[in-house]
Amino acid sequence: MEGYQVPDIKLFNKWSFDEISISDMSLEDYISVKGKHATFLPHTAGRYQKKRFRKAACPLVERLTVSLMRRGRNAGKKLLAARVVRSTLEIIHLLTDENPIQVLVNAVINAGPREDSTRVGSAGVVRRQAVDLSPFRRVNQALYLLTTGARESAFRNIKTISECLADEIINAARGSSNSYAIKKKDEIERVAKANR
């Protein structure tokens, strides 16, 4: 045991968590990629739904994996989702030559809407009122929009879900409006601005 070194934790034994930087200060606590949140696989079997806000401690790549398991037929297939995420990260690396975890972090920062509108109403009169979104909800919304966009573009298409998800994440990280998530975010913020 003398000469044993703790290995660097790399996602899928490939992608390092060391140089990941989170450019948005407000989201640092809710995007879990550093320190104890670094994992080899996006499958920790943690009990993240037992308590409110516990899922903020769930590693970001695992949260992406979990949000892929939607639409009844994919429910519970976490190993399938993990395989999709693995090939997605490979494709992102091939297309951008960057650390795919960093690209994912940038996409989440760009894709979360900062303002939304809620329904305020009493006695049948319902009007929308603009509200600021908490950083936690921004991360949740971003992951939801990214996976929904990938799922819609992969449906009835030759491209696989991995390719669609990779395209979606790269476009979102660049802030390009080809991304479903960025389009939705702009739309949500535009509606909120009209309802201020």
Short mmCIF file of N, CA, C and O in Angstrom, two decimals, residues 13-122:
data_model
loop_
_atom_site.label_atom_id
_atom_site.label_comp_id
_atom_site.label_asym_id
_atom_site.label_seq_id
_atom_site.Cartn_x
_atom_site.Cartn_y
_atom_site.Cartn_z
N ASN A 13 -13.14 7.11 -17.61
CA ASN A 13 -11.69 6.94 -17.65
C ASN A 13 -11.03 7.76 -18.76
O ASN A 13 -9.97 7.41 -19.24
N LYS A 14 -11.66 8.85 -19.17
CA LYS A 14 -11.18 9.57 -20.33
C LYS A 14 -11.14 11.07 -20.12
O LYS A 14 -10.17 11.73 -20.44
N TRP A 15 -12.25 11.63 -19.60
CA TRP A 15 -12.39 13.08 -19.54
C TRP A 15 -12.08 13.58 -18.13
O TRP A 15 -12.72 13.18 -17.18
N SER A 16 -11.15 14.48 -18.05
CA SER A 16 -10.72 14.97 -16.73
C SER A 16 -11.66 16.06 -16.23
O SER A 16 -12.17 16.86 -17.01
N PHE A 17 -11.84 16.09 -14.90
CA PHE A 17 -12.70 17.13 -14.30
C PHE A 17 -11.87 18.33 -13.82
O PHE A 17 -12.41 19.28 -13.27
N ASP A 18 -10.53 18.26 -13.99
CA ASP A 18 -9.67 19.24 -13.32
C ASP A 18 -9.80 20.66 -13.85
O ASP A 18 -9.92 21.61 -13.10
N GLU A 19 -9.77 20.81 -15.17
CA GLU A 19 -9.71 22.17 -15.71
C GLU A 19 -11.09 22.77 -16.01
O GLU A 19 -11.19 23.74 -16.76
N ILE A 20 -12.13 22.18 -15.45
CA ILE A 20 -13.47 22.68 -15.76
C ILE A 20 -13.68 24.03 -15.06
O ILE A 20 -13.48 24.15 -13.85
N SER A 21 -14.09 25.03 -15.81
CA SER A 21 -14.38 26.33 -15.19
C SER A 21 -15.84 26.68 -15.44
O SER A 21 -16.37 26.43 -16.52
N ILE A 22 -16.47 27.24 -14.42
CA ILE A 22 -17.87 27.65 -14.52
C ILE A 22 -17.90 29.17 -14.59
O ILE A 22 -17.58 29.85 -13.62
N SER A 23 -18.26 29.69 -15.77
CA SER A 23 -18.11 31.13 -16.00
C SER A 23 -19.18 31.95 -15.26
O SER A 23 -18.97 33.12 -14.97
N ASP A 24 -20.33 31.33 -14.96
CA ASP A 24 -21.40 32.07 -14.28
C ASP A 24 -21.31 31.80 -12.78
O ASP A 24 -21.51 30.68 -12.33
N MET A 25 -20.99 32.85 -12.02
CA MET A 25 -20.75 32.67 -10.60
C MET A 25 -21.99 32.15 -9.87
O MET A 25 -21.90 31.35 -8.94
N SER A 26 -23.18 32.58 -10.30
CA SER A 26 -24.39 32.22 -9.57
C SER A 26 -24.70 30.72 -9.69
O SER A 26 -25.40 30.16 -8.85
N LEU A 27 -24.18 30.08 -10.74
CA LEU A 27 -24.53 28.66 -10.94
C LEU A 27 -23.49 27.71 -10.36
O LEU A 27 -23.63 26.49 -10.48
N GLU A 28 -22.43 28.24 -9.75
CA GLU A 28 -21.34 27.38 -9.29
C GLU A 28 -21.81 26.31 -8.30
O GLU A 28 -21.35 25.18 -8.33
N ASP A 29 -22.75 26.69 -7.41
CA ASP A 29 -23.19 25.73 -6.39
C ASP A 29 -24.11 24.66 -6.97
O ASP A 29 -24.35 23.63 -6.34
N TYR A 30 -24.67 24.91 -8.15
CA TYR A 30 -25.69 23.99 -8.67
C TYR A 30 -25.19 23.16 -9.84
O TYR A 30 -25.89 22.26 -10.29
N ILE A 31 -24.01 23.48 -10.37
CA ILE A 31 -23.43 22.63 -11.42
C ILE A 31 -22.33 21.81 -10.76
O ILE A 31 -21.26 22.32 -10.46
N SER A 32 -22.62 20.54 -10.50
CA SER A 32 -21.70 19.71 -9.71
C SER A 32 -20.75 18.96 -10.62
O SER A 32 -21.11 17.92 -11.16
N VAL A 33 -19.55 19.50 -10.81
CA VAL A 33 -18.57 18.77 -11.63
C VAL A 33 -17.23 18.61 -10.93
O VAL A 33 -16.38 17.88 -11.41
N LYS A 34 -17.02 19.31 -9.81
CA LYS A 34 -15.68 19.30 -9.22
C LYS A 34 -15.64 18.49 -7.93
O LYS A 34 -16.67 18.16 -7.35
N GLY A 35 -14.40 18.26 -7.47
CA GLY A 35 -14.20 17.68 -6.14
C GLY A 35 -14.90 16.36 -5.94
O GLY A 35 -14.70 15.41 -6.69
N LYS A 36 -15.76 16.31 -4.94
CA LYS A 36 -16.40 15.03 -4.61
C LYS A 36 -17.49 14.66 -5.62
O LYS A 36 -18.03 13.55 -5.58
N HIS A 37 -17.80 15.60 -6.54
CA HIS A 37 -18.82 15.27 -7.55
C HIS A 37 -18.21 14.67 -8.80
O HIS A 37 -18.91 14.40 -9.77
N ALA A 38 -16.88 14.50 -8.81
CA ALA A 38 -16.23 13.87 -9.96
C ALA A 38 -16.42 12.36 -9.86
O ALA A 38 -16.13 11.77 -8.82
N THR A 39 -16.94 11.74 -10.91
CA THR A 39 -17.20 10.29 -10.87
C THR A 39 -16.67 9.64 -12.14
O THR A 39 -16.47 10.30 -13.15
N PHE A 40 -16.46 8.33 -12.05
CA PHE A 40 -16.03 7.58 -13.23
C PHE A 40 -17.19 7.32 -14.17
O PHE A 40 -17.03 7.31 -15.38
N LEU A 41 -18.37 7.08 -13.60
CA LEU A 41 -19.55 6.77 -14.41
C LEU A 41 -20.71 7.67 -14.00
O LEU A 41 -20.80 8.06 -12.84
N PRO A 42 -21.62 7.97 -14.94
CA PRO A 42 -22.78 8.77 -14.55
C PRO A 42 -23.85 7.90 -13.91
O PRO A 42 -25.01 7.91 -14.30
N HIS A 43 -23.44 7.08 -12.93
CA HIS A 43 -24.39 6.16 -12.30
C HIS A 43 -23.94 5.95 -10.86
O HIS A 43 -23.14 5.05 -10.59
N THR A 44 -24.42 6.79 -9.93
CA THR A 44 -23.95 6.68 -8.55
C THR A 44 -24.95 6.01 -7.64
O THR A 44 -24.64 5.73 -6.49
N ALA A 45 -26.18 5.78 -8.13
CA ALA A 45 -27.23 5.17 -7.31
C ALA A 45 -27.45 5.96 -6.02
O ALA A 45 -27.68 5.39 -4.96
N GLY A 46 -27.35 7.28 -6.10
CA GLY A 46 -27.59 8.12 -4.92
C GLY A 46 -29.07 8.39 -4.76
O GLY A 46 -29.84 8.31 -5.71
N ARG A 47 -29.47 8.74 -3.53
CA ARG A 47 -30.91 8.98 -3.29
C ARG A 47 -31.16 10.49 -3.37
O ARG A 47 -31.33 11.16 -2.36
N TYR A 48 -31.19 10.99 -4.60
CA TYR A 48 -31.23 12.44 -4.80
C TYR A 48 -32.63 13.02 -4.74
O TYR A 48 -32.79 14.22 -4.82
N GLN A 49 -33.65 12.18 -4.66
CA GLN A 49 -35.02 12.71 -4.65
C GLN A 49 -35.64 12.69 -3.25
O GLN A 49 -36.79 13.05 -3.08
N LYS A 50 -34.84 12.25 -2.24
CA LYS A 50 -35.43 12.08 -0.91
C LYS A 50 -35.72 13.41 -0.24
O LYS A 50 -36.57 13.50 0.63
N LYS A 51 -34.97 14.43 -0.61
CA LYS A 51 -35.09 15.69 0.10
C LYS A 51 -35.03 16.83 -0.90
O LYS A 51 -34.40 16.70 -1.95
N ARG A 52 -35.65 17.93 -0.56
CA ARG A 52 -35.64 19.07 -1.48
C ARG A 52 -34.21 19.58 -1.67
O ARG A 52 -33.44 19.65 -0.70
N PHE A 53 -33.87 19.92 -2.89
CA PHE A 53 -32.54 20.45 -3.25
C PHE A 53 -31.41 19.42 -3.15
O PHE A 53 -30.27 19.76 -3.40
N ARG A 54 -31.74 18.17 -2.79
CA ARG A 54 -30.67 17.18 -2.72
C ARG A 54 -30.09 16.92 -4.11
O ARG A 54 -28.92 16.62 -4.27
N LYS A 55 -30.93 17.06 -5.15
CA LYS A 55 -30.44 16.72 -6.49
C LYS A 55 -29.42 17.72 -7.00
O LYS A 55 -28.75 17.47 -8.01
N ALA A 56 -29.24 18.85 -6.29
CA ALA A 56 -28.19 19.78 -6.68
C ALA A 56 -26.82 19.14 -6.50
O ALA A 56 -25.84 19.52 -7.15
N ALA A 57 -26.74 18.15 -5.61
CA ALA A 57 -25.46 17.48 -5.35
C ALA A 57 -25.20 16.34 -6.33
O ALA A 57 -24.13 15.75 -6.32
N CYS A 58 -26.17 16.05 -7.19
CA CYS A 58 -26.01 14.98 -8.18
C CYS A 58 -25.05 15.46 -9.28
O CYS A 58 -25.20 16.58 -9.76
N PRO A 59 -24.04 14.66 -9.65
CA PRO A 59 -23.11 15.10 -10.68
C PRO A 59 -23.84 15.50 -11.97
O PRO A 59 -24.83 14.86 -12.35
N LEU A 60 -23.34 16.54 -12.63
CA LEU A 60 -24.05 17.12 -13.78
C LEU A 60 -24.27 16.09 -14.89
O LEU A 60 -25.35 16.02 -15.47
N VAL A 61 -23.23 15.28 -15.17
CA VAL A 61 -23.36 14.32 -16.28
C VAL A 61 -24.41 13.26 -15.93
O VAL A 61 -25.14 12.79 -16.80
N GLU A 62 -24.49 12.93 -14.64
CA GLU A 62 -25.54 11.97 -14.23
C GLU A 62 -26.92 12.58 -14.38
O GLU A 62 -27.87 11.92 -14.80
N ARG A 63 -27.04 13.86 -14.09
CA ARG A 63 -28.35 14.51 -14.25
C ARG A 63 -28.77 14.53 -15.72
O ARG A 63 -29.94 14.38 -16.05
N LEU A 64 -27.78 14.72 -16.60
CA LEU A 64 -28.08 14.67 -18.04
C LEU A 64 -28.57 13.27 -18.41
O LEU A 64 -29.55 13.11 -19.14
N THR A 65 -27.87 12.26 -17.88
CA THR A 65 -28.24 10.86 -18.16
C THR A 65 -29.67 10.58 -17.71
O THR A 65 -30.47 9.98 -18.44
N VAL A 66 -29.99 11.05 -16.50
CA VAL A 66 -31.31 10.77 -15.93
C VAL A 66 -32.40 11.47 -16.74
O VAL A 66 -33.47 10.93 -16.99
N SER A 67 -32.10 12.70 -17.21
CA SER A 67 -33.15 13.42 -17.92
C SER A 67 -33.34 12.87 -19.34
O SER A 67 -34.29 13.25 -20.02
N LEU A 68 -32.45 11.98 -19.78
CA LEU A 68 -32.68 11.31 -21.07
C LEU A 68 -33.71 10.19 -20.95
O LEU A 68 -34.29 9.78 -21.95
N MET A 69 -33.90 9.68 -19.72
CA MET A 69 -34.80 8.53 -19.55
C MET A 69 -36.25 8.99 -19.48
O MET A 69 -36.94 8.73 -18.50
N ARG A 70 -36.70 9.65 -20.52
CA ARG A 70 -38.08 10.14 -20.50
C ARG A 70 -38.90 9.41 -21.56
O ARG A 70 -38.35 8.70 -22.38
N ARG A 71 -40.18 9.71 -21.59
CA ARG A 71 -41.10 9.15 -22.55
C ARG A 71 -41.19 7.64 -22.34
O ARG A 71 -40.46 6.89 -22.98
N GLY A 72 -42.07 7.26 -21.43
CA GLY A 72 -42.40 5.88 -21.08
C GLY A 72 -41.49 4.75 -21.54
O GLY A 72 -41.01 3.99 -20.73
N ARG A 73 -41.27 4.66 -22.86
CA ARG A 73 -40.53 3.49 -23.34
C ARG A 73 -39.07 3.50 -22.88
O ARG A 73 -38.40 2.47 -22.92
N ASN A 74 -38.54 4.68 -22.49
CA ASN A 74 -37.15 4.72 -22.03
C ASN A 74 -37.03 4.78 -20.51
O ASN A 74 -35.93 4.87 -19.99
N ALA A 75 -38.16 4.76 -19.82
CA ALA A 75 -38.13 4.96 -18.38
C ALA A 75 -37.34 3.85 -17.69
O ALA A 75 -37.55 2.67 -17.94
N GLY A 76 -36.39 4.25 -16.84
CA GLY A 76 -35.64 3.27 -16.06
C GLY A 76 -34.45 2.66 -16.77
O GLY A 76 -33.70 1.91 -16.17
N LYS A 77 -34.24 2.99 -18.04
CA LYS A 77 -33.11 2.38 -18.77
C LYS A 77 -31.87 3.25 -18.62
O LYS A 77 -31.45 3.93 -19.55
N LYS A 78 -31.30 3.22 -17.43
CA LYS A 78 -30.19 4.14 -17.14
C LYS A 78 -28.91 3.71 -17.84
O LYS A 78 -28.10 4.56 -18.23
N LEU A 79 -28.71 2.42 -18.01
CA LEU A 79 -27.49 1.96 -18.69
C LEU A 79 -27.51 2.37 -20.17
O LEU A 79 -26.49 2.75 -20.74
N LEU A 80 -28.70 2.30 -20.77
CA LEU A 80 -28.85 2.76 -22.15
C LEU A 80 -28.55 4.26 -22.23
O LEU A 80 -27.80 4.71 -23.11
N ALA A 81 -29.12 5.01 -21.28
CA ALA A 81 -28.90 6.46 -21.27
C ALA A 81 -27.43 6.79 -21.06
O ALA A 81 -26.88 7.71 -21.68
N ALA A 82 -26.76 6.01 -20.19
CA ALA A 82 -25.34 6.25 -19.92
C ALA A 82 -24.52 5.98 -21.18
O ALA A 82 -23.55 6.69 -21.47
N ARG A 83 -24.92 4.97 -21.96
CA ARG A 83 -24.21 4.67 -23.20
C ARG A 83 -24.41 5.80 -24.21
O ARG A 83 -23.47 6.18 -24.93
N VAL A 84 -25.62 6.34 -24.26
CA VAL A 84 -25.90 7.48 -25.14
C VAL A 84 -25.02 8.67 -24.77
O VAL A 84 -24.40 9.31 -25.62
N VAL A 85 -24.94 8.94 -23.46
CA VAL A 85 -24.13 10.08 -22.99
C VAL A 85 -22.67 9.85 -23.32
O VAL A 85 -21.97 10.78 -23.75
N ARG A 86 -22.21 8.62 -23.17
CA ARG A 86 -20.81 8.33 -23.46
C ARG A 86 -20.47 8.63 -24.92
O ARG A 86 -19.48 9.30 -25.23
N SER A 87 -21.32 8.15 -25.85
CA SER A 87 -21.02 8.40 -27.25
C SER A 87 -21.23 9.87 -27.61
O SER A 87 -20.53 10.41 -28.46
N THR A 88 -22.16 10.54 -26.90
CA THR A 88 -22.35 11.97 -27.12
C THR A 88 -21.08 12.74 -26.79
O THR A 88 -20.64 13.62 -27.55
N LEU A 89 -20.45 12.40 -25.64
CA LEU A 89 -19.23 13.10 -25.24
C LEU A 89 -18.11 12.84 -26.25
O LEU A 89 -17.32 13.75 -26.56
N GLU A 90 -18.05 11.61 -26.78
CA GLU A 90 -17.05 11.30 -27.80
C GLU A 90 -17.25 12.20 -29.03
O GLU A 90 -16.29 12.77 -29.56
N ILE A 91 -18.50 12.30 -29.46
CA ILE A 91 -18.81 13.10 -30.67
C ILE A 91 -18.47 14.57 -30.42
O ILE A 91 -17.87 15.25 -31.27
N ILE A 92 -18.82 15.08 -29.22
CA ILE A 92 -18.52 16.48 -28.91
C ILE A 92 -17.01 16.71 -28.97
O ILE A 92 -16.54 17.71 -29.52
N HIS A 93 -16.25 15.75 -28.43
CA HIS A 93 -14.79 15.91 -28.44
C HIS A 93 -14.25 15.92 -29.87
O HIS A 93 -13.38 16.71 -30.23
N LEU A 94 -14.80 15.04 -30.71
CA LEU A 94 -14.34 14.98 -32.10
C LEU A 94 -14.66 16.28 -32.85
O LEU A 94 -13.87 16.75 -33.66
N LEU A 95 -15.83 16.86 -32.56
CA LEU A 95 -16.25 18.05 -33.31
C LEU A 95 -15.60 19.33 -32.80
O LEU A 95 -15.40 20.27 -33.57
N THR A 96 -15.29 19.39 -31.50
CA THR A 96 -14.81 20.67 -30.95
C THR A 96 -13.35 20.62 -30.49
O THR A 96 -12.74 21.66 -30.29
N ASP A 97 -12.80 19.40 -30.28
CA ASP A 97 -11.44 19.25 -29.75
C ASP A 97 -11.28 19.85 -28.36
O ASP A 97 -10.18 20.24 -27.97
N GLU A 98 -12.38 19.98 -27.62
CA GLU A 98 -12.30 20.48 -26.25
C GLU A 98 -12.74 19.37 -25.31
O GLU A 98 -13.23 18.34 -25.74
N ASN A 99 -12.58 19.65 -24.00
CA ASN A 99 -13.09 18.71 -23.01
C ASN A 99 -14.62 18.75 -23.07
O ASN A 99 -15.22 19.80 -22.82
N PRO A 100 -15.28 17.62 -23.41
CA PRO A 100 -16.74 17.66 -23.59
C PRO A 100 -17.49 18.06 -22.32
O PRO A 100 -18.59 18.61 -22.40
N ILE A 101 -16.88 17.81 -21.14
CA ILE A 101 -17.57 18.21 -19.90
C ILE A 101 -17.65 19.74 -19.84
O ILE A 101 -18.67 20.31 -19.43
N GLN A 102 -16.57 20.40 -20.28
CA GLN A 102 -16.57 21.87 -20.30
C GLN A 102 -17.63 22.40 -21.28
O GLN A 102 -18.34 23.36 -20.99
N VAL A 103 -17.74 21.73 -22.44
CA VAL A 103 -18.75 22.14 -23.43
C VAL A 103 -20.15 21.99 -22.84
O VAL A 103 -21.01 22.87 -23.00
N LEU A 104 -20.37 20.88 -22.11
CA LEU A 104 -21.69 20.65 -21.48
C LEU A 104 -21.99 21.73 -20.44
O LEU A 104 -23.11 22.26 -20.37
N VAL A 105 -20.98 22.08 -19.63
CA VAL A 105 -21.17 23.11 -18.60
C VAL A 105 -21.54 24.44 -19.27
O VAL A 105 -22.48 25.14 -18.84
N ASN A 106 -20.83 24.79 -20.35
CA ASN A 106 -21.14 26.04 -21.06
C ASN A 106 -22.55 26.00 -21.63
O ASN A 106 -23.27 27.01 -21.60
N ALA A 107 -22.96 24.84 -22.15
CA ALA A 107 -24.30 24.72 -22.73
C ALA A 107 -25.36 24.93 -21.66
O ALA A 107 -26.37 25.62 -21.88
N VAL A 108 -25.14 24.34 -20.47
CA VAL A 108 -26.12 24.49 -19.38
C VAL A 108 -26.21 25.95 -18.94
O VAL A 108 -27.29 26.48 -18.67
N ILE A 109 -25.04 26.62 -18.89
CA ILE A 109 -25.04 28.02 -18.49
C ILE A 109 -25.81 28.88 -19.51
O ILE A 109 -26.58 29.77 -19.15
N ASN A 110 -25.64 28.56 -20.79
CA ASN A 110 -26.29 29.36 -21.84
C ASN A 110 -27.77 29.04 -22.02
O ASN A 110 -28.53 29.89 -22.46
N ALA A 111 -28.16 27.80 -21.72
CA ALA A 111 -29.51 27.36 -22.10
C ALA A 111 -30.56 27.62 -21.03
O ALA A 111 -31.75 27.48 -21.29
N GLY A 112 -30.15 27.99 -19.81
CA GLY A 112 -31.15 28.21 -18.75
C GLY A 112 -31.73 29.61 -18.82
O GLY A 112 -30.98 30.58 -18.79
N PRO A 113 -33.05 29.73 -18.93
CA PRO A 113 -33.66 31.07 -18.97
C PRO A 113 -33.47 31.80 -17.65
O PRO A 113 -33.49 31.19 -16.59
N ARG A 114 -33.27 33.13 -17.73
CA ARG A 114 -33.03 33.91 -16.50
C ARG A 114 -34.30 34.53 -15.96
O ARG A 114 -34.35 34.98 -14.83
N GLU A 115 -35.33 34.57 -16.82
CA GLU A 115 -36.59 35.19 -16.40
C GLU A 115 -37.73 34.37 -16.98
O GLU A 115 -37.64 33.87 -18.08
N ASP A 116 -38.80 34.24 -16.21
CA ASP A 116 -39.94 33.46 -16.69
C ASP A 116 -41.20 34.17 -16.24
O ASP A 116 -41.14 35.14 -15.47
N SER A 117 -42.34 33.70 -16.73
CA SER A 117 -43.58 34.32 -16.26
C SER A 117 -44.43 33.27 -15.55
O SER A 117 -44.50 32.12 -15.98
N THR A 118 -45.04 33.69 -14.46
CA THR A 118 -45.88 32.79 -13.68
C THR A 118 -47.31 33.29 -13.74
O THR A 118 -47.55 34.44 -14.13
N ARG A 119 -48.25 32.44 -13.35
CA ARG A 119 -49.65 32.86 -13.40
C ARG A 119 -50.06 33.42 -12.05
O ARG A 119 -49.96 32.76 -11.03
N VAL A 120 -50.51 34.66 -12.07
CA VAL A 120 -51.01 35.28 -10.85
C VAL A 120 -52.47 35.57 -11.09
O VAL A 120 -52.81 36.26 -12.04
N GLY A 121 -53.33 35.01 -10.25
CA GLY A 121 -54.75 35.24 -10.53
C GLY A 121 -55.61 34.98 -9.32
O GLY A 121 -55.28 34.16 -8.47
N SER A 122 -56.71 35.71 -9.24
CA SER A 122 -57.70 35.42 -8.20
C SER A 122 -59.07 35.64 -8.82
O SER A 122 -59.24 36.54 -9.63
#
